[in-house]
Short mmCIF file of C-alpha atoms in Angstrom, two decimals:
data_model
loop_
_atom_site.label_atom_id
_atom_site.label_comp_id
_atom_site.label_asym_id
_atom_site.label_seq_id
_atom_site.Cartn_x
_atom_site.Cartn_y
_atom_site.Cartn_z
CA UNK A 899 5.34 0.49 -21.80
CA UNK A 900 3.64 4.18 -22.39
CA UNK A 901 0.47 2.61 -21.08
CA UNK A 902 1.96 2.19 -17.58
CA UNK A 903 3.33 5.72 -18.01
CA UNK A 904 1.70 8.60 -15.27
CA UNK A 905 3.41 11.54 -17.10
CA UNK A 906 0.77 14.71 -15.90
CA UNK A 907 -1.36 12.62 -13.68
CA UNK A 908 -2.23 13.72 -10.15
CA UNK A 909 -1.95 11.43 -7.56
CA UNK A 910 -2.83 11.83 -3.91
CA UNK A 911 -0.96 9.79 -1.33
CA UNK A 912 -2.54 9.05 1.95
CA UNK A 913 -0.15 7.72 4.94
CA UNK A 914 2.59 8.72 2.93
CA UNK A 915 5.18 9.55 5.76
CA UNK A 916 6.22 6.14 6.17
CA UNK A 917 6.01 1.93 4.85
CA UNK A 918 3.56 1.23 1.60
CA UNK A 919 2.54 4.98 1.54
CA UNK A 920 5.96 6.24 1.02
CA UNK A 921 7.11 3.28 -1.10
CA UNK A 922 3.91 4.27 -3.67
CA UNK A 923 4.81 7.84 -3.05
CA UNK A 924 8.03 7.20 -4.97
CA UNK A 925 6.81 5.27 -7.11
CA UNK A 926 4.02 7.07 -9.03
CA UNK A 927 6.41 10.02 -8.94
CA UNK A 928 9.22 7.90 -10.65
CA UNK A 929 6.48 7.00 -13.36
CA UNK A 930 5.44 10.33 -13.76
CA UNK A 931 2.68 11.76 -11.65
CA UNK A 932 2.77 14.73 -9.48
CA UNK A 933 2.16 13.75 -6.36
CA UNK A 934 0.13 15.24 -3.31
CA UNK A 935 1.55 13.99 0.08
CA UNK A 936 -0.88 13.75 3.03
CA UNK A 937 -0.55 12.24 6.32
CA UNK A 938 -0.90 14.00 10.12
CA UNK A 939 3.24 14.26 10.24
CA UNK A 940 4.46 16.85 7.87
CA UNK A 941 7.87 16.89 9.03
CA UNK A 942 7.61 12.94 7.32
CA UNK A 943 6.21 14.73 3.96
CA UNK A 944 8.59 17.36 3.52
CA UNK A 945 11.62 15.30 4.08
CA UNK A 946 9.81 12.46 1.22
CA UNK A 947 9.36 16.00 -0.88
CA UNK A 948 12.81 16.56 -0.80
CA UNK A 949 13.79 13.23 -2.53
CA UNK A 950 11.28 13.57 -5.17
CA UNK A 951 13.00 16.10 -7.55
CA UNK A 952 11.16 15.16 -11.15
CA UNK A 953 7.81 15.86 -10.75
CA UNK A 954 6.05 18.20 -8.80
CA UNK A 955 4.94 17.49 -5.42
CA UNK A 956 2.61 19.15 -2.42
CA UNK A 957 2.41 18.31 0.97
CA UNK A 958 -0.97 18.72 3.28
CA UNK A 959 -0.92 17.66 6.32
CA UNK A 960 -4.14 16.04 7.07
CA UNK A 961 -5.91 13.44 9.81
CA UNK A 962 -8.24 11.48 7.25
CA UNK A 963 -10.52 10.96 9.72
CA UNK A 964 -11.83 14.87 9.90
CA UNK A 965 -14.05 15.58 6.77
CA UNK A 966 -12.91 19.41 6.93
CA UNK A 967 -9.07 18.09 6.96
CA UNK A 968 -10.24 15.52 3.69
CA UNK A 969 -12.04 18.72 1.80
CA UNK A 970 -8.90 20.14 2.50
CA UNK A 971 -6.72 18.01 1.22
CA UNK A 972 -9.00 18.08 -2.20
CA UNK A 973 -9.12 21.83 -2.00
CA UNK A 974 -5.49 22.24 -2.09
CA UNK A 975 -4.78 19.59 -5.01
CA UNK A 976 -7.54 21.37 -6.96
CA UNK A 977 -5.98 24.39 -6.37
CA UNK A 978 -2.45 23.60 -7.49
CA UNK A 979 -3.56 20.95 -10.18
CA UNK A 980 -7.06 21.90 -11.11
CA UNK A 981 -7.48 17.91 -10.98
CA UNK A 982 -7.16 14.88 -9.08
CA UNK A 983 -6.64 11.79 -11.39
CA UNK A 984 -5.56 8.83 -8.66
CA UNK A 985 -6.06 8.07 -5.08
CA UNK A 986 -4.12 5.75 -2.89
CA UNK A 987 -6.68 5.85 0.08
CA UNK A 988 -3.90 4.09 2.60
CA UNK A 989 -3.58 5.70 5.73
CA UNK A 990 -4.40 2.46 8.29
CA UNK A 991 -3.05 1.58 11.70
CA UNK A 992 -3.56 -2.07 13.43
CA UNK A 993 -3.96 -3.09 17.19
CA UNK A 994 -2.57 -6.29 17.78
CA UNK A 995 -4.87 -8.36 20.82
CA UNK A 996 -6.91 -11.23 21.16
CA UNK A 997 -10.42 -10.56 20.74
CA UNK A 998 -11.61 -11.02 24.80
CA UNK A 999 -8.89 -8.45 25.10
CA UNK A 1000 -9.92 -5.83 22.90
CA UNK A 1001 -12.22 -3.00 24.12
CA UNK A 1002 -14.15 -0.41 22.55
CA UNK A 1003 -11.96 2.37 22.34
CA UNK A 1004 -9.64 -0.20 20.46
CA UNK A 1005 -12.34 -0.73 18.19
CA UNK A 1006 -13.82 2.69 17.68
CA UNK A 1007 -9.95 3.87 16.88
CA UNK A 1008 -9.15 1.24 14.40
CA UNK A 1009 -12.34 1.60 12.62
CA UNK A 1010 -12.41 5.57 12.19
CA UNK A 1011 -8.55 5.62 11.09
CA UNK A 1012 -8.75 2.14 8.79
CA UNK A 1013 -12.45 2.18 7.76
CA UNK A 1014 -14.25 5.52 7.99
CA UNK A 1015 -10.71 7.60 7.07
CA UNK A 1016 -10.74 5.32 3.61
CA UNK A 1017 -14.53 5.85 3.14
CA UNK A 1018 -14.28 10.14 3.51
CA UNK A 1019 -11.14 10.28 1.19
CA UNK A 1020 -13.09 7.94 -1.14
CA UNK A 1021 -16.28 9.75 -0.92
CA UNK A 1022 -15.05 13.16 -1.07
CA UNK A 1023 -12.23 12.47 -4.23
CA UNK A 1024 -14.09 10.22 -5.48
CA UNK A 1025 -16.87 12.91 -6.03
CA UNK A 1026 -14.38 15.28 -7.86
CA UNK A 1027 -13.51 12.27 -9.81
CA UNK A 1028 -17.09 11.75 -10.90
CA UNK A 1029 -17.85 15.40 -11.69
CA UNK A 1030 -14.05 15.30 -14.37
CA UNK A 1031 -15.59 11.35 -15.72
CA UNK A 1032 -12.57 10.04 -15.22
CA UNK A 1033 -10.24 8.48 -11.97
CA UNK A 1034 -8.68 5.91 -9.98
CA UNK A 1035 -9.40 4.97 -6.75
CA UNK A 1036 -6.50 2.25 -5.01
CA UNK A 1037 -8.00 1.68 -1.11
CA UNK A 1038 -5.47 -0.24 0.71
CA UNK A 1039 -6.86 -3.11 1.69
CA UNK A 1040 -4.73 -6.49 3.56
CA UNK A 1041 -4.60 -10.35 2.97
CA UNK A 1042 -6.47 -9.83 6.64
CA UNK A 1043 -9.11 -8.94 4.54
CA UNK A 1044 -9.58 -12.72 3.15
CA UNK A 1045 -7.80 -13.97 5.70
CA UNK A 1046 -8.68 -14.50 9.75
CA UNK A 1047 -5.57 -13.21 11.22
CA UNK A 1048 -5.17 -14.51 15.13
CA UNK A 1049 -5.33 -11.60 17.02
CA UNK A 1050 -6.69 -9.25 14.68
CA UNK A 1051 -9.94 -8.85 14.85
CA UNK A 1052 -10.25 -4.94 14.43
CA UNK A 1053 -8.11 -4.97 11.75
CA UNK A 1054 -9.33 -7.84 9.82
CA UNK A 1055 -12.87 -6.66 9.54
CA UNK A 1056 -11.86 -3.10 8.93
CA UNK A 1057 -9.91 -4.80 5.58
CA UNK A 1058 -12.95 -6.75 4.61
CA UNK A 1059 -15.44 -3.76 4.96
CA UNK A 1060 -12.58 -2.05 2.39
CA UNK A 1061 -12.87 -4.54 0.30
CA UNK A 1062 -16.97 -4.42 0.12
CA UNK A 1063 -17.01 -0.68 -0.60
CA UNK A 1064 -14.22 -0.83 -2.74
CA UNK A 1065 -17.15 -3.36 -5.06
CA UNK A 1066 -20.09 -1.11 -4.01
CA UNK A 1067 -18.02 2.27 -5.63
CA UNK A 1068 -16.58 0.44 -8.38
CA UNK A 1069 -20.19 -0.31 -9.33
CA UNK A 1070 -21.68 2.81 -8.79
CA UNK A 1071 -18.80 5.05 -10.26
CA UNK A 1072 -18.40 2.69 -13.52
CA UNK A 1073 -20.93 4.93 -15.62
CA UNK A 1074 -18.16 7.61 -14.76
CA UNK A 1075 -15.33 6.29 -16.13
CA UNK A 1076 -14.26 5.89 -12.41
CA UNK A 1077 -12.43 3.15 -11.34
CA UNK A 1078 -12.23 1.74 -8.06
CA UNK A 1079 -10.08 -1.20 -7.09
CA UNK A 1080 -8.00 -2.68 -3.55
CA UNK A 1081 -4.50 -3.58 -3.19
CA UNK A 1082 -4.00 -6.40 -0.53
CA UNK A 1083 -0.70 -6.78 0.70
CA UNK A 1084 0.74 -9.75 2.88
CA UNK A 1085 3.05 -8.85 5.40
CA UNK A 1086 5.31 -6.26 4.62
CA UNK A 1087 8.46 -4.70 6.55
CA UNK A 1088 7.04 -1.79 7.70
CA UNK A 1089 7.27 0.18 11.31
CA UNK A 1090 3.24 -1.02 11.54
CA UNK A 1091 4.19 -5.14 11.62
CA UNK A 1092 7.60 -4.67 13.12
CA UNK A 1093 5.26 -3.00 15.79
CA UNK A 1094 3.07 -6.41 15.80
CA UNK A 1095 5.43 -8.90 15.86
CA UNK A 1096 7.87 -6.70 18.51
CA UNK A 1097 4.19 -8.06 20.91
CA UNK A 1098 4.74 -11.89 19.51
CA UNK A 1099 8.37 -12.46 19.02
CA UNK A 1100 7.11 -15.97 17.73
CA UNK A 1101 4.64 -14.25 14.78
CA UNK A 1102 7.34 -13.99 12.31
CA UNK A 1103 8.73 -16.94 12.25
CA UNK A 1104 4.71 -18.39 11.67
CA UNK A 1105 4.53 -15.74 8.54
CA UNK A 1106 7.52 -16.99 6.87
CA UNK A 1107 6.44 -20.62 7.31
CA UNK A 1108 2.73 -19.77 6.32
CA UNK A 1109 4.32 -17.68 3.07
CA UNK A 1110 5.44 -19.94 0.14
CA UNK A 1111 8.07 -17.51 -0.86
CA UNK A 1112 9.05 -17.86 2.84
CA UNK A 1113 9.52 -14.21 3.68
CA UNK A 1114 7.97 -10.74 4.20
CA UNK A 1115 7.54 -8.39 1.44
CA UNK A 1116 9.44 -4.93 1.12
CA UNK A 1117 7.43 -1.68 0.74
CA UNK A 1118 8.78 -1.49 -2.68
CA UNK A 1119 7.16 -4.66 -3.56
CA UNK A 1120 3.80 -3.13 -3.14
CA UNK A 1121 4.40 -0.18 -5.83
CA UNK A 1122 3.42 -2.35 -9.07
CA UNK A 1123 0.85 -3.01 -8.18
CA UNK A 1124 -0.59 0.51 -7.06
CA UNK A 1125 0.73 1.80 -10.65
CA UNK A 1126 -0.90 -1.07 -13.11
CA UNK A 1127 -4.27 -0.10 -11.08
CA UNK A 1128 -3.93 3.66 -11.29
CA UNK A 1129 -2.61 3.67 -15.05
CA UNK A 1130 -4.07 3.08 -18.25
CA UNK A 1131 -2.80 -0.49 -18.45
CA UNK A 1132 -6.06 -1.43 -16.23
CA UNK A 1133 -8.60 0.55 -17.85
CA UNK A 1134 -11.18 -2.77 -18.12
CA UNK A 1135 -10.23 -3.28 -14.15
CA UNK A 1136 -12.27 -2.30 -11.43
CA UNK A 1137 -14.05 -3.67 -8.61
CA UNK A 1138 -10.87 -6.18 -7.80
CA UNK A 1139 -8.35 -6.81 -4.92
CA UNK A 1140 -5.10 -7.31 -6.22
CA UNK A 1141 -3.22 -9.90 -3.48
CA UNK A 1142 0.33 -9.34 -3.03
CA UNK A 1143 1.59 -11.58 -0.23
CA UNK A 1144 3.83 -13.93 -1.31
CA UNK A 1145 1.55 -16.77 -2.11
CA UNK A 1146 -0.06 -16.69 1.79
CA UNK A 1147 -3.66 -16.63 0.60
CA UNK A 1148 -3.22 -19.95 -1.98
CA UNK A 1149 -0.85 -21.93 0.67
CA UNK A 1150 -3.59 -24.47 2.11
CA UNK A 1151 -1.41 -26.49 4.46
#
């Protein structure tokens, strides 16, 4: 359908080295969009730069959690595009302890990279995209979001406070013809939960028997989503989470 179609869109990529980042990476690019690359590894960009060949890409090397690094990354899109048109704010990390066991530093770390990283990519694209009326903001959000995840705790209410500004920008930005919305993804095979569960050998087999489709998603699985927020197909749609976990959220037993 031409209304998923991204042909001349600009899309920047956070966390796109590696997992859901790179997956979307691919993605938008195989719909159309030129796509800017970010993450703190470049040699992980310029190797995903050479596999996109049909659109054009840029890689910036950036830690989201330095304003002058996010300003940047705008800087140089503007400068090779003259526009930004879509965000997938999704750089994130987790730290996998019970709460008694989790000290500050864990906190403070989790929070800058999952929480205040999102907030200064959203807040500083966001106000390019409000200046051009027109955008789409995708924050990567998690099931831990609406979920309480056992041993989470950092994480989980890093995901919720996504989800809340991802409704207090989609508000505010409406009257620009800027969209903000969330993506929540289940558990997905990614180097992040492989990480996790290589702490609990036991927590995968309790995700597959809490999933109804009674397995972990693939990277790939989390790309339709990203496009049907970012294209025109969703132009009445902001303020949501879309949930993509394998029917973990609805299972009540």
């Amino acid at each position: 359908m031409s209304k998923f179609n991204l042909n001349n869109k600009v899309a920047i990529v956070t966390g796109a080295g590696r997992g859901i980042g790179k997956a979307i990476a691919l993605g938008l690019a195989e719909a159309g969009a030129n796509v800017v690359l970010a993450s703190r590894t470049r040699e992980q960009l310029e190797e995903l730069a050479e596999e996109i060949k049909y659109v054009k890409t840029l890689v910036v090397p950036a830690d989201v959690t330095k304003v002058a690094d996010v300003k940047n990354l705008l800087n140089k899109t503007l400068e090779a595009f003259r526009k930004v048109d879509i965000l997938i704010n999704n750089a994130g990390i987790t730290i996998k302890k019970p709460a008694l066991e989790m000290q500050e530093e864990d906190w403070q770390k989790i929070m800058d990279i999952n929480l205040k990283g999102e907030f200064l990519c959203a807040r500083i694209i966001g106000e390019q995209m409000v200046k051009q009326k027109s955008g789409s903001i995708i924050n990567m959000a998690s099931v831990g979001g609406h979920l309480g995840l056992i041993g989470s705790l950092g994480y989980c209410a890093t995901k919720g406070g996504i989800l809340q500004m991802t409704r207090v920008l989609a508000s505010e930005w409406a009257k620009d013809n800027v969209r903000v919305n969330a993506v929540s993804p289940g558990y997905v095979e990614t180097e992040l939960v492989e990480g996790a569960m290589s702490a609990r050998p036991e927590l995968r087999e309790k995700i597959i028997n809490r999933t109804p489709m009674g397995r972990l998603a693939k990277p790939e699985e989390i790309v339709g989503a990203s496009i049907f927020l970012a294209s025109d197909a969703s132009t009445y749609v902001t303020g949501i989470s879309l949930i993509v976990d394998g029917g973990m959220s609805a299972f009540g037993v």
